[in-house]
Coordinates of C-alpha atoms (C1' of nucleotides) in Angstrom, one line a residue:
Chain A
X1 CA 72.1 82.9 115.8
X2 CA 71.4 86.0 113.7
X3 CA 73.2 89.3 113.1
X4 CA 75.1 91.1 115.8
X5 CA 73.9 94.5 116.7
X6 CA 77.1 96.3 115.9
X7 CA 79.6 95.3 113.3
X8 CA 82.9 97.0 113.1
X9 CA 84.3 98.7 110.1
X10 CA 87.3 96.4 110.0
X11 CA 85.0 93.4 109.6
X12 CA 82.9 95.0 106.9
X13 CA 85.9 95.9 104.9
X14 CA 86.9 92.2 104.9
X15 CA 83.5 91.0 103.6
X16 CA 84.2 91.7 99.9
X17 CA 87.4 89.7 100.1
X18 CA 85.7 86.7 101.7
X19 CA 83.1 87.0 99.0
X20 CA 85.8 87.0 96.3
X21 CA 87.6 84.0 97.8
X22 CA 84.4 82.0 98.0
X23 CA 83.8 82.8 94.4
X24 CA 87.2 81.4 93.4
X25 CA 86.8 78.3 95.6
X26 CA 83.4 77.7 94.0
X27 CA 84.9 78.0 90.5
X28 CA 87.6 75.5 91.5
X29 CA 84.8 73.1 92.5
X30 CA 85.6 73.1 96.2
X31 CA 82.5 72.2 98.2
X32 CA 83.7 72.8 101.7
X33 CA 86.5 74.6 103.5
X34 CA 87.6 74.9 107.2
X35 CA 88.6 78.1 108.8
X36 CA 92.1 76.6 109.1
X37 CA 92.4 75.9 105.4
X38 CA 90.9 79.3 104.4
X39 CA 93.3 81.1 106.8
X40 CA 96.3 79.7 104.8
X41 CA 94.8 80.8 101.5
X42 CA 93.9 84.3 102.7
X43 CA 96.8 84.9 105.1
X44 CA 94.5 85.5 108.0
X45 CA 94.2 83.7 111.3
X46 CA 91.5 81.0 111.5
X47 CA 90.3 82.7 114.6
X48 CA 89.7 85.9 112.8
X49 CA 87.7 84.2 110.1
X50 CA 85.5 82.5 112.6
X51 CA 85.0 85.7 114.5
X52 CA 84.2 87.7 111.4
X53 CA 81.7 85.2 110.0
X54 CA 80.0 84.9 113.3
X55 CA 79.1 88.5 113.3
X56 CA 76.5 87.6 110.8
X57 CA 75.4 84.2 111.9
X58 CA 76.6 80.6 112.3
X59 CA 77.3 79.6 108.8
X60 CA 79.6 76.8 109.6
X61 CA 79.0 73.3 111.0
X62 CA 81.1 71.9 113.8
X63 CA 83.4 69.1 112.8
X64 CA 82.8 69.9 109.1
X65 CA 83.6 73.5 108.2
X66 CA 81.9 75.9 105.9
X67 CA 79.9 75.0 102.8
X68 CA 81.5 77.2 100.1
X69 CA 78.4 77.7 97.9
X70 CA 76.2 78.5 100.9
X71 CA 78.7 80.8 102.5
X72 CA 79.2 82.7 99.2
X73 CA 75.4 83.1 98.9
X74 CA 75.1 84.3 102.5
X75 CA 77.8 86.9 102.2
X76 CA 76.4 88.0 98.9
X77 CA 73.0 88.5 100.7
X78 CA 74.6 90.4 103.5
X79 CA 76.3 92.8 101.2
X80 CA 73.2 92.9 99.0
X81 CA 74.9 92.2 95.6
X82 CA 71.6 91.2 94.0
X83 CA 69.9 94.5 94.9
X84 CA 71.4 96.5 92.1
X85 CA 71.4 99.9 93.7
X86 CA 70.6 102.7 91.3
X87 CA 73.8 104.6 90.6
X88 CA 74.7 107.7 88.6
X89 CA 78.2 108.9 87.6
X90 CA 79.2 112.5 87.6
X91 CA 82.0 113.7 85.2
X92 CA 82.6 112.1 81.9
X93 CA 86.3 112.9 81.6
X94 CA 89.1 110.4 81.3
X95 CA 88.5 108.8 84.6
X96 CA 84.7 108.8 84.4
X97 CA 84.8 107.3 81.0
X98 CA 87.2 104.6 82.0
X99 CA 85.2 103.6 85.0
X100 CA 82.1 103.4 82.9
X101 CA 83.6 101.2 80.2
X102 CA 85.9 99.2 82.4
X103 CA 83.9 98.6 85.4
X104 CA 81.2 95.9 85.8
X105 CA 78.7 97.7 88.0
X106 CA 76.1 94.9 88.3
X107 CA 78.8 92.5 89.5
X108 CA 79.3 94.8 92.4
X109 CA 75.7 95.4 93.4
X110 CA 75.0 98.5 91.4
X111 CA 73.3 99.5 88.2
X112 CA 74.6 102.6 86.3
X113 CA 71.5 104.4 85.2
X114 CA 72.8 107.8 84.3
X115 CA 75.9 109.9 83.5
X116 CA 76.1 113.7 83.9
X117 CA 78.7 116.2 82.7
X118 CA 79.0 119.9 82.8
X119 CA 80.2 120.1 79.2
X120 CA 77.2 120.6 76.9
X121 CA 79.2 119.1 74.0
X122 CA 79.0 115.7 75.6
X123 CA 75.2 115.8 75.9
X124 CA 73.5 112.8 74.3
X125 CA 76.7 111.0 73.5
X126 CA 76.9 107.5 74.8
X127 CA 79.4 105.7 77.0
X128 CA 79.1 101.9 77.3
X129 CA 75.4 102.1 76.4
X130 CA 74.6 104.9 78.9
X131 CA 73.8 108.3 77.6
X132 CA 75.4 111.4 79.0
X133 CA 73.1 114.2 80.2
X134 CA 73.5 117.8 81.0
X135 CA 74.0 118.7 84.7
X136 CA 70.8 120.8 84.3
X137 CA 68.8 117.6 84.0
X138 CA 70.2 116.2 87.2
X139 CA 67.4 117.2 89.6
X140 CA 64.6 116.1 87.4
X141 CA 66.4 112.8 86.8
X142 CA 66.8 112.2 90.5
X143 CA 63.2 113.0 91.3
X144 CA 62.2 110.3 88.7
X145 CA 64.7 107.6 89.2
X146 CA 65.9 108.2 92.8
X147 CA 69.5 107.0 92.5
X148 CA 71.0 106.1 95.8
X149 CA 74.7 106.1 94.9
X150 CA 76.7 108.8 93.0
X151 CA 80.1 108.2 91.6
X152 CA 82.1 111.4 91.7
X153 CA 84.7 111.8 88.9
X154 CA 84.6 115.6 88.6
X155 CA 87.3 118.1 89.3
X156 CA 87.9 118.7 93.0
X157 CA 86.8 122.3 92.6
X158 CA 83.2 121.5 91.7
X159 CA 82.9 118.6 94.2
X160 CA 81.6 120.8 97.0
X161 CA 78.7 122.2 95.0
X162 CA 77.9 119.0 93.2
X163 CA 77.8 116.9 96.3
X164 CA 75.6 119.4 98.0
X165 CA 73.1 119.3 95.1
X166 CA 73.2 115.5 95.1
X167 CA 72.5 115.2 98.8
X168 CA 69.6 117.7 98.2
X169 CA 68.3 115.3 95.5
X170 CA 68.3 112.4 98.0
X171 CA 71.5 110.7 97.0
X172 CA 72.5 108.6 100.1
X173 CA 76.0 107.5 99.2
X174 CA 79.1 108.5 97.3
X175 CA 81.8 106.6 95.6
X176 CA 84.3 109.4 95.7
X177 CA 87.2 109.6 93.3
X178 CA 87.9 113.3 94.0
X179 CA 90.2 114.6 96.7
X180 CA 87.4 116.5 98.3
X181 CA 86.5 115.2 101.8
X182 CA 82.7 114.8 101.4
X183 CA 82.3 113.3 104.9
X184 CA 83.6 116.5 106.5
X185 CA 80.6 118.3 105.3
X186 CA 77.6 115.9 105.8
X187 CA 76.6 113.6 108.5
X188 CA 74.5 110.5 107.7
X189 CA 76.0 110.4 104.2
X190 CA 77.8 107.2 103.3
X191 CA 81.2 107.8 101.6
X192 CA 83.6 105.4 100.1
X193 CA 86.8 107.3 99.2
X194 CA 89.1 106.1 96.4
X195 CA 91.9 108.6 96.9
X196 CA 94.2 107.4 94.3
X197 CA 96.7 110.1 95.1
X198 CA 96.9 109.1 98.7
X199 CA 97.3 105.5 97.7
X200 CA 100.2 106.2 95.4
X201 CA 101.9 108.4 98.0
X202 CA 101.6 105.6 100.5
X203 CA 103.3 103.4 98.0
X204 CA 106.0 106.0 97.4
X205 CA 106.6 106.3 101.1
X206 CA 107.0 102.6 101.5
X207 CA 109.4 102.4 98.5
X208 CA 111.5 105.3 99.8
X209 CA 111.5 104.1 103.4
X210 CA 112.1 100.4 103.1
X211 CA 115.6 99.4 103.7
X212 CA 116.7 97.0 101.0
Chain B
X1 CA 114.2 114.2 118.2
X2 CA 114.3 112.2 115.0
X3 CA 112.4 109.4 113.5
X4 CA 110.9 106.6 115.6
X5 CA 112.2 103.1 114.9
X6 CA 108.8 101.6 114.1
X7 CA 106.0 103.5 112.5
X8 CA 102.6 101.8 112.3
X9 CA 100.7 101.4 109.1
X10 CA 97.8 103.4 110.5
X11 CA 100.1 106.4 110.8
X12 CA 101.7 106.0 107.4
X13 CA 98.2 105.9 105.8
X14 CA 97.4 109.2 107.3
X15 CA 100.5 110.9 106.0
X16 CA 99.3 111.7 102.5
X17 CA 96.2 113.3 104.0
X18 CA 98.2 115.6 106.3
X19 CA 100.3 116.4 103.3
X20 CA 97.2 117.3 101.3
X21 CA 95.8 119.5 104.0
X22 CA 99.0 121.3 104.5
X23 CA 99.0 122.1 100.7
X24 CA 95.5 123.5 101.0
X25 CA 96.4 125.6 104.0
X26 CA 99.4 126.9 102.3
X27 CA 97.3 127.9 99.2
X28 CA 95.0 129.7 101.5
X29 CA 97.9 131.6 102.9
X30 CA 97.8 130.2 106.4
X31 CA 101.2 130.4 108.0
X32 CA 100.7 128.5 111.2
X33 CA 98.2 126.1 112.6
X34 CA 97.7 124.4 116.0
X35 CA 96.9 120.8 116.4
X36 CA 93.5 121.9 117.9
X37 CA 92.6 124.0 114.8
X38 CA 93.8 121.2 112.4
X39 CA 91.8 118.6 114.3
X40 CA 88.6 120.5 113.6
X41 CA 89.4 120.8 109.9
X42 CA 90.4 117.2 109.5
X43 CA 88.0 115.6 112.0
X44 CA 90.7 114.0 114.0
X45 CA 91.6 114.5 117.6
X46 CA 94.4 117.0 118.4
X47 CA 96.0 114.3 120.4
X48 CA 96.3 112.0 117.4
X49 CA 97.7 114.7 115.2
X50 CA 100.5 115.4 117.7
X51 CA 101.2 111.7 118.2
X52 CA 101.3 111.1 114.5
X53 CA 103.6 114.0 113.7
X54 CA 105.9 113.1 116.6
X55 CA 106.7 109.8 115.1
X56 CA 108.9 111.7 112.6
X57 CA 110.2 114.5 114.8
X58 CA 109.2 117.5 116.7
X59 CA 107.9 119.7 113.9
X60 CA 105.9 122.0 116.2
X61 CA 106.8 124.7 118.6
X62 CA 105.3 124.9 122.1
X63 CA 103.0 127.8 122.6
X64 CA 102.9 128.4 118.9
X65 CA 101.8 125.4 116.8
X66 CA 103.0 124.2 113.5
X67 CA 104.5 126.2 110.7
X68 CA 102.4 125.1 107.7
X69 CA 105.0 125.6 104.9
X70 CA 107.7 123.8 107.0
X71 CA 105.4 121.0 108.0
X72 CA 104.4 120.4 104.4
X73 CA 108.0 120.3 103.3
X74 CA 108.9 117.9 106.1
X75 CA 106.0 115.5 105.3
X76 CA 106.9 115.7 101.6
X77 CA 110.5 114.8 102.5
X78 CA 109.3 111.9 104.6
X79 CA 107.1 110.5 101.9
X80 CA 109.8 111.3 99.3
X81 CA 107.6 113.1 96.8
X82 CA 110.6 114.8 95.1
X83 CA 112.3 111.5 94.5
X84 CA 110.3 110.7 91.4
X85 CA 110.5 106.9 91.6
X86 CA 110.8 105.2 88.2
X87 CA 107.4 103.6 87.4
X88 CA 106.1 101.4 84.6
X89 CA 102.5 100.6 83.7
X90 CA 101.3 97.2 82.5
X91 CA 98.2 96.9 80.5
X92 CA 97.0 99.7 78.1
X93 CA 93.3 98.8 78.2
X94 CA 90.6 101.2 79.4
X95 CA 91.8 101.5 82.9
X96 CA 95.5 101.7 82.0
X97 CA 94.9 104.4 79.5
X98 CA 92.7 106.4 81.9
X99 CA 95.3 106.3 84.6
X100 CA 98.0 107.3 82.2
X101 CA 96.1 110.3 80.9
X102 CA 94.2 111.3 84.0
X103 CA 96.8 110.8 86.7
X104 CA 99.6 113.2 87.5
X105 CA 102.3 110.9 88.5
X106 CA 105.0 113.4 89.3
X107 CA 102.7 115.1 91.8
X108 CA 102.6 111.8 93.7
X109 CA 106.3 111.1 93.7
X110 CA 106.5 108.9 90.6
X111 CA 107.7 109.2 87.0
X112 CA 106.0 107.1 84.4
X113 CA 108.8 105.9 82.2
X114 CA 107.2 103.0 80.3
X115 CA 103.9 101.3 79.3
X116 CA 103.7 97.7 78.3
X117 CA 100.9 95.7 76.7
X118 CA 100.5 92.2 75.4
X119 CA 98.6 93.4 72.3
X120 CA 101.2 93.8 69.4
X121 CA 98.8 96.2 67.7
X122 CA 99.4 98.8 70.4
X123 CA 103.1 98.7 70.0
X124 CA 104.7 102.1 69.4
X125 CA 101.4 104.0 69.9
X126 CA 101.6 106.8 72.5
X127 CA 99.5 107.5 75.5
X128 CA 99.9 110.9 77.1
X129 CA 103.4 111.2 75.7
X130 CA 104.6 107.7 76.8
X131 CA 105.0 105.1 74.1
X132 CA 103.6 101.6 74.5
X133 CA 106.0 98.7 74.2
X134 CA 105.6 95.0 73.6
X135 CA 105.8 92.8 76.7
X136 CA 108.7 91.1 75.0
X137 CA 110.8 94.2 75.6
X138 CA 110.0 94.3 79.3
X139 CA 113.1 92.5 80.6
X140 CA 115.5 94.5 78.5
X141 CA 113.8 97.7 79.5
X142 CA 114.0 96.9 83.2
X143 CA 117.7 96.0 83.0
X144 CA 118.4 99.4 81.5
X145 CA 116.0 101.7 83.4
X146 CA 115.5 99.8 86.7
X147 CA 111.9 100.9 87.4
X148 CA 111.0 100.4 91.1
X149 CA 107.2 100.6 90.8
X150 CA 104.9 98.7 88.5
X151 CA 101.2 99.7 88.0
X152 CA 99.2 96.6 87.2
X153 CA 96.2 97.2 85.0
X154 CA 96.1 93.8 83.3
X155 CA 93.5 91.1 83.5
X156 CA 93.5 89.1 86.7
X157 CA 94.4 86.0 84.8
X158 CA 97.8 87.2 83.7
X159 CA 98.6 89.0 87.0
X160 CA 100.3 85.9 88.5
X161 CA 102.7 85.4 85.6
X162 CA 103.4 89.1 85.0
X163 CA 104.0 90.0 88.6
X164 CA 106.5 87.1 88.8
X165 CA 108.4 88.3 85.8
X166 CA 108.4 91.8 87.2
X167 CA 109.8 90.7 90.6
X168 CA 112.4 88.8 88.7
X169 CA 113.3 92.0 86.9
X170 CA 113.9 93.8 90.1
X171 CA 110.6 95.7 90.6
X172 CA 110.1 96.4 94.3
X173 CA 106.6 97.6 94.5
X174 CA 103.2 97.2 92.9
X175 CA 100.3 99.6 92.5
X176 CA 97.8 96.9 92.0
X177 CA 94.5 97.5 90.2
X178 CA 93.8 93.8 89.6
X179 CA 92.0 91.5 92.0
X180 CA 95.0 89.2 92.2
X181 CA 96.5 89.2 95.7
X182 CA 100.2 89.8 94.9
X183 CA 101.3 89.9 98.6
X184 CA 100.1 86.3 99.1
X185 CA 102.8 85.2 96.7
X186 CA 105.9 87.3 97.6
X187 CA 107.5 88.4 100.8
X188 CA 109.5 91.7 100.8
X189 CA 107.5 93.1 98.0
X190 CA 105.6 96.3 98.6
X191 CA 102.0 96.2 97.4
X192 CA 99.3 98.9 97.4
X193 CA 96.0 97.4 96.4
X194 CA 93.3 99.5 94.7
X195 CA 90.6 96.9 94.7
X196 CA 87.8 98.9 93.2
X197 CA 85.4 96.0 93.3
X198 CA 85.9 95.6 97.0
X199 CA 85.5 99.3 97.5
X200 CA 82.2 99.4 95.7
X201 CA 80.9 96.3 97.5
X202 CA 81.7 98.0 100.8
X203 CA 79.7 100.9 99.7
X204 CA 76.8 98.7 98.6
X205 CA 76.9 96.9 102.0
X206 CA 76.6 100.2 103.8
X207 CA 73.8 101.5 101.5
X208 CA 71.9 98.2 102.0
X209 CA 72.5 98.0 105.7
X210 CA 72.1 101.5 107.0
X211 CA 68.7 102.1 108.5
X212 CA 67.3 105.3 107.1
Chain C
dT1 C1' 81.3 56.9 119.5
dA2 C1' 85.6 59.6 118.5
dG3 C1' 87.6 63.2 115.7
dA4 C1' 87.2 67.5 113.8
dT5 C1' 86.0 72.0 113.8
dT6 C1' 83.0 75.5 114.9
dG7 C1' 81.0 79.3 118.1
dT8 C1' 82.3 82.0 121.8
dT9 C1' 84.6 83.6 125.9
dA10 C1' 88.9 85.3 127.8
dA11 C1' 93.7 87.2 127.1
dT12 C1' 96.6 89.9 124.4
dC13 C1' 98.0 93.3 121.6
dG14 C1' 98.0 97.8 119.3
dA15 C1' 95.9 102.1 118.4
dT16 C1' 93.5 106.1 120.0
dT17 C1' 92.5 109.4 123.5
dA18 C1' 93.4 111.9 127.7
dA19 C1' 96.3 114.3 130.8
dC20 C1' 100.0 117.0 132.0
dA21 C1' 104.7 118.5 132.5
dA22 C1' 108.1 120.8 129.5
dT23 C1' 108.9 124.9 127.0
dC24 C1' 108.5 128.4 123.6
Chain D
dT1 C1' 106.6 136.6 133.0
dA2 C1' 102.1 134.3 131.8
dG3 C1' 99.5 132.0 128.2
dA4 C1' 99.5 128.8 124.8
dT5 C1' 100.5 124.7 122.8
dT6 C1' 103.6 121.1 122.1
dG7 C1' 105.9 116.5 123.2
dT8 C1' 105.2 112.5 125.8
dT9 C1' 103.6 109.4 129.3
dA10 C1' 99.6 107.0 131.1
dA11 C1' 94.7 105.3 130.6
dT12 C1' 91.3 103.7 127.6
dC13 C1' 89.3 101.6 124.0
dG14 C1' 88.8 98.3 120.2
dA15 C1' 90.5 94.7 117.4
dT16 C1' 93.0 90.5 117.0
dT17 C1' 94.5 86.2 118.7
dA18 C1' 94.3 82.2 121.8
dA19 C1' 91.8 78.8 124.2
dC20 C1' 88.3 75.7 124.9
dA21 C1' 83.7 74.0 125.6
dA22 C1' 79.8 72.8 122.5
dT23 C1' 78.4 69.9 118.9
dC24 C1' 78.1 68.0 114.4

DNA sequence: TAGATTGTTAATCGATTAACAATC
DNA sequence: TAGATTGTTAATCGATTAACAATC
């Protein structure tokens, strides 16, 4: 039994979490786990776990459960963590610098191969071992290294122009920290939005509207 | 027609985006918009927009549409942006510092009133005008200032202990940047997860599994 | 073999979309 | 008044949960 033809977004969004839990179980030395046990740990239904995993193939064994190490490897393969997708970061301000230094890209399937900033003063400085280049070098760089993912940490105002250039350069996907809605402007471009403002507003709503 | 008794999570998560679009329209000087026009802009169905807004009350006028300024104000009130919820940040590492400097808390309904870090060397330093305190002062601070939201930027390993202390101190909600699943351990606590790792893995999945 | 647990189909639940009567 | 567009009910679609036969 191999992969289903269509996999819903809801399932895909749960994959990283399964992957994470398998990592933890493995660290704890757990060799096997049943959907029932896992459901308690993850606060999901056992049914959902089995449905989800079965989208990608029969990883379990009836009467036994799931082999933790094997399942982790399988999910990792599905996501493609080992692929190390070429990634560039745009905007070396506070947020961009923090992500570069704080974030372990290879752990999450990516390799950070370049940083670009509009400010010429930053050119040739280094952040976490990656040197910052001028925006003018972007096109040439992309032609040579063909990055597939761009991390957008630039001001909202420049996001329209910059994303257009990047798409023109062959970038296929955006990890978008700006509040610019990239997906409204391109089809066939993969976008993962990290709208921190929206996230905090949601929290504020819940704080202000939950009856104590 | 006032607020519905139950509002689904899906609707709540769209509120900040409506709020954002109303802000933009207002800036552009648009006085009124119909659900049909807005649906084009936001890539939603007009039906969904009307359904969503009607959860909170009849903000529109038949035959006319929605008054942009009024709708923005209404949504702002619903979220509670003006309330400025007392917020503390835990962990003044790269990420914590970046969020403090980069992020405009008041714009998103919160006021950052304290930063705490386990490292005694950081005590009494300042980040973006807010001074860093020792973790030892956390309890006293909470008793005096009663912050409602805690932003967690600490290592995953300490997240269990720290969140427990915070809940004990009366903190009601977490903006959680760690990979620790707070909600698995407490009921009645509001959690907004920003699992950056999960987010990037989702992007990696899509990049690796989209047929070009 | 018997017990356990998966894979998978069927039933339920919730969210989105369509339709239209109410009304500005 | 007539046209436009909302508010709201009904229909559809998709995702979650339940049930159970297959099988290790």
